[in-house]
Amino acid sequence: MKNILVTGGCGFIGTNFIRYLLKESDFSGRIINVDKLTYAGNPENLFDVERDFPERYIFIKADICDRHDIKRIFDDYEIDTICHFAAESHVDRSIVRPDSFIQTNIVGTFNLLESAKSKQDQVQLFYHISTDEVFGSLGKDGVFTEETPYRPNSPYSASKAASDHLVRAYYKTYGLPVIISNCSNNYGPYQFPEKLIPLIILNAMEGKALPVYGDGRYVRDWLYVRDHCVAIWELIQNGERGSMYNIGGNNEVENINLVELICDTLDGFEKLKNNKSRRELITFVKDRPGHDRRYAIDFTKLKRELGWIPTESLETGIHKTIKWYLDNQEWVSRVRSGEYQSWIREHYDYADI
Ligand code: NAD
Ligand code: TYD
């Protein structure tokens, strides 16, 4: 494996994956990171990587929906492995404006598959990162396995389900070597503060209201992002081609209890000025339409075949995540003010491929 094309590497999980691959794993090849730099993409996340690995890390600002650009990248960089993260990823945004979800998640994935198909002599793996949300919602009991039928409920999950089906079809029809993994909710460093955990951490740091949708009894299974990156790297190396794998965190919790855990952990780091418990900031707000009640992942297959298990408990993972946000307040303020976006405009407007 020499040239990995990572799409969406300036987003949350992609950033963590590139950092893991170059700084912690035994990977010795080159990473070509292709990212459109939407509001969720921040090249600043990887400035130190760019500086420390000039021969092994290349960044290209491009849209995966642009067939011409993607074809050129495959031609120019002898891509042998594709690790596809790029997506519109926030459920709330997909409810208000689904258009870009259809474009990027479905058409963008299709473009990548077409380019990979046209280079079948050199492509060893097309790895597609997907979500457990494609399986729909669970009641009180049960778990998602790799055999659970797809029943997506939001425009986001429907667009991810469509892309999963395309990836699978390219394996069945054209023999493209693929792997699809469906993971639960990730959290950790570099997550854009629109998703629950970073949003609650940042509001709680500032003593602002902590919005909890509906009755707060919705359940998610939280996966620390580094554990996810380790699983992806294991699967790239040893996963069965043509297979699907579930990746979960073993950390099922109701949203309200998670928000309380964040409040208490942050109170342990530093008290609010008025000395009140941050739990008093919790505010129940209007529910999300079509809100999935519960997700839970059975990752027995990944454990059995590759011996992978998550190492981080919710308590240790939340502690590390809060510490990261406390230690990186400049990053936070540039992301929140949108300052990183004016930087992107200045530096990339004329530097596109
Ligand atoms: P993110 O929103 O933080 O990052 C997405 C990245 O993709 C950004 O850098 C963005 O600029 C880039 N991008 C968007 N449209 C693009 C386009 N047309 N061309 C090129 N780049 C584009 O997302 P994330 O949380 O890092 O998620 C990564 C992947 O993991 C997604 O496919 C998502 O569906 C999946 N996933 C995420 C979670 C989670 O909890 N975050 C859980 C399960 C699955
Ligand atoms: P989110 O981080 O948006 O991930 P997803 O919708 O993909 O699971 O939301 C996680 C859970 O938290 C979900 O049940 C919705 C809920 N939520 C809130 O209660 N308040 C919020 O402000 C947000 C963003 C989410």
XYZ file of C-alpha atoms and ligand atoms in Angstrom:
422
model
C 0.000 0.000 0.000
C 1.705 3.170 -1.190
C -0.817 5.888 -2.000
C -3.957 6.230 0.094
C -6.569 8.681 -1.133
C -8.358 10.001 1.947
C -11.491 11.997 1.142
C -12.807 14.498 3.694
C -9.532 14.429 5.630
C -10.043 17.956 6.987
C -13.230 16.933 8.798
C -13.496 15.424 12.249
C -12.858 11.696 11.729
C -10.659 12.181 8.639
C -8.348 14.511 10.582
C -8.020 12.016 13.424
C -7.418 9.186 10.947
C -4.650 11.015 9.070
C -3.002 12.002 12.350
C -3.223 8.405 13.587
C -1.861 6.937 10.359
C 1.163 9.227 10.125
C 1.982 9.703 13.795
C 1.027 6.404 15.450
C 0.554 3.533 13.000
C 3.088 1.494 11.021
C 1.809 2.853 7.674
C 4.798 3.869 5.564
C 3.190 5.203 2.379
C 1.741 8.518 1.246
C -1.604 10.160 1.987
C -3.417 12.269 -0.603
C -6.128 14.189 1.231
C -8.926 15.488 -1.014
C -11.337 17.838 0.671
C -13.726 20.498 -0.622
C -13.350 22.486 2.619
C -17.017 23.017 3.387
C -17.922 24.676 6.699
C -16.946 21.337 8.342
C -13.487 21.096 6.791
C -10.587 22.881 8.442
C -7.083 22.474 6.949
C -5.627 24.030 10.122
C -6.270 20.641 11.807
C -3.371 19.248 9.769
C -0.881 22.125 9.515
C 1.619 20.314 11.756
C 1.219 17.155 9.677
C 1.885 19.172 6.504
C 5.034 20.577 8.147
C 6.303 17.297 9.643
C 5.527 14.940 6.730
C 6.123 16.989 3.551
C 6.932 13.874 1.497
C 4.094 11.755 2.800
C 1.145 14.140 3.069
C -0.415 15.981 0.135
C -3.502 18.158 0.395
C -5.733 18.895 -2.595
C -8.779 21.130 -2.351
C -11.315 19.464 -4.615
C -14.959 18.410 -4.714
C -15.623 14.672 -4.987
C -18.626 15.583 -7.156
C -16.261 16.979 -9.803
C -15.577 14.022 -12.078
C -12.794 15.709 -13.983
C -10.802 16.638 -10.853
C -11.250 13.215 -9.279
C -10.168 11.424 -12.445
C -7.074 13.638 -12.609
C -6.161 12.829 -9.015
C -6.399 9.089 -9.727
C -4.222 9.580 -12.840
C -1.608 11.761 -11.140
C -1.097 9.954 -7.819
C -1.326 6.216 -8.595
C -3.960 5.680 -5.927
C -4.101 2.082 -4.680
C -6.372 2.532 -1.627
C -9.369 4.830 -1.166
C -10.534 5.668 2.325
C -13.765 7.575 1.805
C -14.869 9.863 4.666
C -16.108 12.919 2.717
C -19.789 13.543 3.372
C -22.350 15.990 4.593
C -22.728 14.546 8.059
C -25.153 16.487 10.253
C -28.720 15.158 10.569
C -30.220 18.551 11.580
C -28.794 20.222 8.444
C -30.132 17.397 6.258
C -33.636 18.055 7.573
C -33.506 21.750 6.644
C -31.578 21.489 3.354
C -30.985 17.972 2.005
C -29.646 18.989 -1.446
C -25.918 18.862 -0.668
C -26.401 15.511 1.103
C -27.742 13.994 -2.108
C -24.941 15.536 -4.158
C -21.941 14.767 -1.975
C -23.015 11.544 -0.307
C -24.563 9.858 -3.344
C -23.198 11.518 -6.501
C -19.766 12.107 -4.934
C -19.472 8.449 -3.902
C -20.582 7.385 -7.374
C -17.826 9.526 -8.962
C -15.186 7.987 -6.720
C -16.428 4.487 -7.525
C -16.283 5.228 -11.249
C -12.704 6.502 -10.996
C -11.704 3.492 -8.895
C -13.357 1.148 -11.416
C -11.438 2.741 -14.279
C -8.172 1.957 -12.412
C -8.977 -1.591 -11.333
C -5.479 -2.810 -12.168
C -4.032 -0.500 -9.472
C -6.858 -0.152 -6.902
C -6.544 -2.697 -4.068
C -9.316 -1.372 -1.810
C -12.225 1.057 -1.751
C -13.019 1.551 1.950
C -16.328 3.313 2.587
C -17.050 4.854 5.989
C -20.739 4.694 6.830
C -23.036 4.981 9.800
C -25.288 2.807 11.973
C -28.073 5.306 11.193
C -28.756 3.429 7.915
C -30.398 0.689 10.048
C -33.060 3.058 11.403
C -34.228 3.133 14.984
C -34.317 0.467 17.720
C -36.813 0.106 20.539
C -35.768 -0.659 24.123
C -34.146 -3.969 23.115
C -32.104 -5.328 20.269
C -28.912 -4.350 18.472
C -27.828 -3.669 14.897
C -25.864 -6.510 13.294
C -24.404 -6.670 9.792
C -27.585 -8.534 8.769
C -30.045 -5.867 9.993
C -32.102 -4.546 7.049
C -31.616 -0.908 6.049
C -34.429 1.439 7.192
C -32.973 4.981 7.137
C -35.196 7.707 8.573
C -33.458 11.042 7.874
C -32.289 12.532 4.570
C -28.730 12.119 5.941
C -29.092 8.421 6.712
C -31.011 7.801 3.466
C -28.176 9.385 1.470
C -25.582 7.285 3.334
C -27.689 4.147 2.740
C -27.803 4.935 -0.987
C -24.018 5.307 -1.085
C -23.540 2.015 0.815
C -25.714 0.245 -1.776
C -23.660 1.725 -4.622
C -20.398 0.576 -3.026
C -21.777 -2.927 -2.516
C -23.067 -3.006 -6.109
C -19.606 -2.130 -7.475
C -18.231 -5.153 -5.627
C -20.953 -7.498 -6.860
C -21.122 -6.196 -10.432
C -17.551 -5.148 -11.223
C -15.525 -7.005 -8.601
C -14.148 -3.774 -7.135
C -12.516 -4.731 -3.800
C -14.563 -2.870 -1.188
C -15.164 -2.757 2.547
C -18.044 -0.883 4.191
C -18.020 -0.123 7.893
C -21.031 1.191 9.788
C -20.075 2.884 13.029
C -21.915 4.487 15.900
C -21.661 8.143 17.017
C -18.050 9.319 17.251
C -16.641 11.911 19.635
C -13.224 13.314 20.497
C -10.789 16.055 19.393
C -11.459 18.260 16.332
C -15.228 17.657 16.168
C -17.144 20.598 14.728
C -19.268 22.120 17.514
C -22.665 21.439 15.966
C -22.779 17.803 17.100
C -24.057 17.022 20.588
C -20.844 16.450 22.574
C -18.701 19.424 21.426
C -21.753 21.702 21.429
C -22.544 20.814 25.027
C -18.882 21.051 26.122
C -18.432 24.527 24.624
C -21.752 25.897 25.889
C -21.050 24.449 29.329
C -17.570 25.986 29.371
C -19.177 29.402 28.801
C -22.115 28.892 31.181
C -24.651 28.930 28.293
C -27.901 26.924 28.016
C -27.432 23.228 27.158
C -30.131 22.253 24.622
C -31.503 18.723 25.016
C -34.007 17.638 22.349
C -37.404 16.288 23.444
C -37.375 14.240 26.646
C -33.626 13.539 26.410
C -34.231 9.792 26.613
C -32.772 9.094 23.161
C -29.950 6.556 23.228
C -26.695 6.610 21.265
C -23.675 4.264 21.501
C -20.608 6.534 21.718
C -17.323 5.593 20.060
C -14.114 7.466 20.874
C -12.664 8.590 17.551
C -9.185 7.096 18.090
C -10.715 3.665 18.704
C -12.571 4.091 15.416
C -9.344 5.020 13.584
C -7.596 1.915 14.931
C -10.499 -0.233 13.681
C -10.393 1.344 10.206
C -6.642 0.771 9.896
C -7.043 -2.883 11.018
C -9.802 -3.387 8.460
C -7.833 -1.765 5.637
C -5.030 -4.233 6.274
C -6.901 -7.404 7.175
C -10.652 -6.962 6.573
C -12.393 -9.290 4.152
C -12.998 -7.625 0.786
C -16.696 -7.404 -0.139
C -17.698 -7.384 3.554
C -19.567 -5.070 5.888
C -18.388 -4.493 9.467
C -20.120 -2.826 12.400
C -17.971 -0.685 14.708
C -19.353 0.324 18.106
C -18.162 1.852 21.334
C -19.862 -0.352 23.951
C -21.074 2.912 25.477
C -24.854 3.140 25.274
C -26.264 6.088 27.186
C -29.343 8.339 27.179
C -28.610 11.872 25.965
C -29.652 13.410 29.283
C -27.222 11.215 31.236
C -24.447 12.027 28.800
C -25.072 15.765 29.176
C -25.037 15.354 32.965
C -21.720 13.472 32.727
C -20.238 16.339 30.690
C -21.519 18.878 33.256
C -20.023 16.998 36.198
C -16.691 16.306 34.452
C -16.318 19.944 33.465
C -17.247 21.092 36.989
C -14.366 18.855 38.126
C -11.953 20.782 35.855
C -13.196 24.291 36.699
C -16.258 25.621 38.511
C -18.595 28.196 36.997
C -17.939 31.723 38.316
C -21.199 31.661 40.323
C -20.206 28.247 41.734
C -23.438 26.659 40.460
C -23.543 23.121 39.082
C -23.548 23.121 35.268
C -26.507 20.700 35.402
C -28.619 23.815 36.058
C -27.880 24.934 32.486
C -29.727 21.941 30.969
C -32.677 23.168 28.873
C -35.172 20.850 27.190
C -35.989 22.147 23.704
C -38.264 21.209 20.786
C -37.584 17.729 19.414
C -35.979 16.900 16.057
C -38.508 15.619 13.479
C -38.137 11.887 12.774
C -35.736 11.561 15.727
C -34.399 7.979 15.980
C -34.993 6.664 19.508
C -32.104 4.289 19.993
C -28.992 3.013 18.225
C -26.933 0.064 19.505
C -24.153 -1.749 17.681
C -23.140 -5.401 17.825
C -19.500 -5.505 16.685
C -18.925 -9.231 17.367
C -17.812 -9.811 13.763
C -14.979 -7.261 13.985
C -13.931 -8.609 17.384
C -14.002 -12.223 16.197
C -12.166 -11.666 12.902
C -9.622 -9.019 13.891
C -9.600 -8.982 17.687
C -10.564 -5.300 17.793
C -12.340 -3.885 20.836
C -12.793 -0.248 21.890
C -10.400 0.805 24.643
C -12.067 3.990 25.871
C -14.977 4.037 28.348
C -17.426 6.943 28.145
C -15.945 8.431 31.323
C -12.310 8.296 30.135
C -13.225 9.416 26.616
C -15.295 12.381 27.820
C -12.514 13.383 30.219
C -9.953 13.381 27.351
C -12.320 15.222 25.016
C -13.114 17.972 27.520
C -9.413 18.387 28.242
C -8.719 18.727 24.502
C -11.348 21.486 24.106
C -10.034 23.290 27.198
C -6.456 23.088 25.862
C -7.390 24.212 22.343
C -9.463 27.314 22.883
C -7.811 29.194 20.013
C -8.932 26.459 17.607
C -12.404 26.703 19.126
C -12.652 30.470 18.760
C -11.424 30.416 15.127
C -13.923 27.670 14.264
C -16.799 29.394 16.067
C -16.105 32.826 14.577
C -15.691 31.354 11.090
C -12.175 32.864 10.946
C -10.771 29.642 9.449
C -13.116 30.110 6.495
C -11.776 33.541 5.556
C -8.291 32.019 5.777
C -9.377 29.268 3.386
C -10.779 31.843 0.929
C -7.545 33.855 0.972
C -5.267 30.850 0.540
C -7.163 28.538 -1.751
C -9.203 30.673 -4.153
C -6.443 30.612 -6.758
C -4.654 27.483 -5.639
C -7.279 24.934 -6.605
C -6.169 22.151 -8.894
P -17.389 16.050 9.053
O -18.657 16.739 8.658
O -16.667 16.498 10.266
O -16.339 16.150 7.847
C -16.701 15.940 6.506
C -15.533 16.381 5.629
O -15.890 16.141 4.257
C -15.225 17.887 5.739
O -13.836 18.084 5.807
C -15.794 18.457 4.440
O -15.101 19.627 3.988
C -15.593 17.288 3.482
N -16.512 17.336 2.341
C -17.857 17.562 2.380
N -18.345 17.566 1.123
C -17.298 17.303 0.287
C -17.177 17.169 -1.123
N -18.238 17.305 -1.946
N -15.957 16.906 -1.657
C -14.863 16.780 -0.843
N -14.921 16.911 0.499
C -16.127 17.170 1.055
O -17.744 14.497 9.117
P -17.174 13.376 10.095
O -17.920 13.448 11.369
O -15.694 13.453 10.094
O -17.657 12.064 9.326
C -16.816 11.420 8.380
C -17.553 10.242 7.779
O -17.950 9.357 8.820
C -18.848 10.622 7.042
O -18.939 9.826 5.890
C -19.950 10.288 8.019
O -21.144 9.942 7.361
C -19.345 9.093 8.745
N -19.815 8.901 10.120
C -19.649 9.879 11.054
C -20.072 9.667 12.362
C -19.884 10.708 13.447
O -20.327 10.487 14.570
N -19.223 11.816 13.184
C -20.683 8.464 12.710
C -20.856 7.495 11.724
C -20.394 7.713 10.444
P -25.914 14.415 16.954
O -24.612 14.713 17.608
O -26.500 15.440 16.032
O -25.724 13.017 16.203
P -26.844 12.063 15.481
O -28.066 12.841 15.245
O -26.140 11.703 14.204
O -27.030 10.903 16.407
O -26.997 14.112 18.070
C -26.803 13.087 19.030
C -28.046 12.998 19.870
O -28.180 14.210 20.633
C -29.336 12.893 19.070
O -30.256 12.076 19.781
C -29.848 14.315 19.002
C -29.409 14.892 20.334
N -29.099 16.348 20.375
C -29.617 17.137 21.406
O -30.363 16.670 22.276
N -29.277 18.465 21.427
C -28.474 19.039 20.496
O -28.207 20.275 20.556
C -27.937 18.205 19.445
C -27.044 18.797 18.376
C -28.273 16.848 19.432
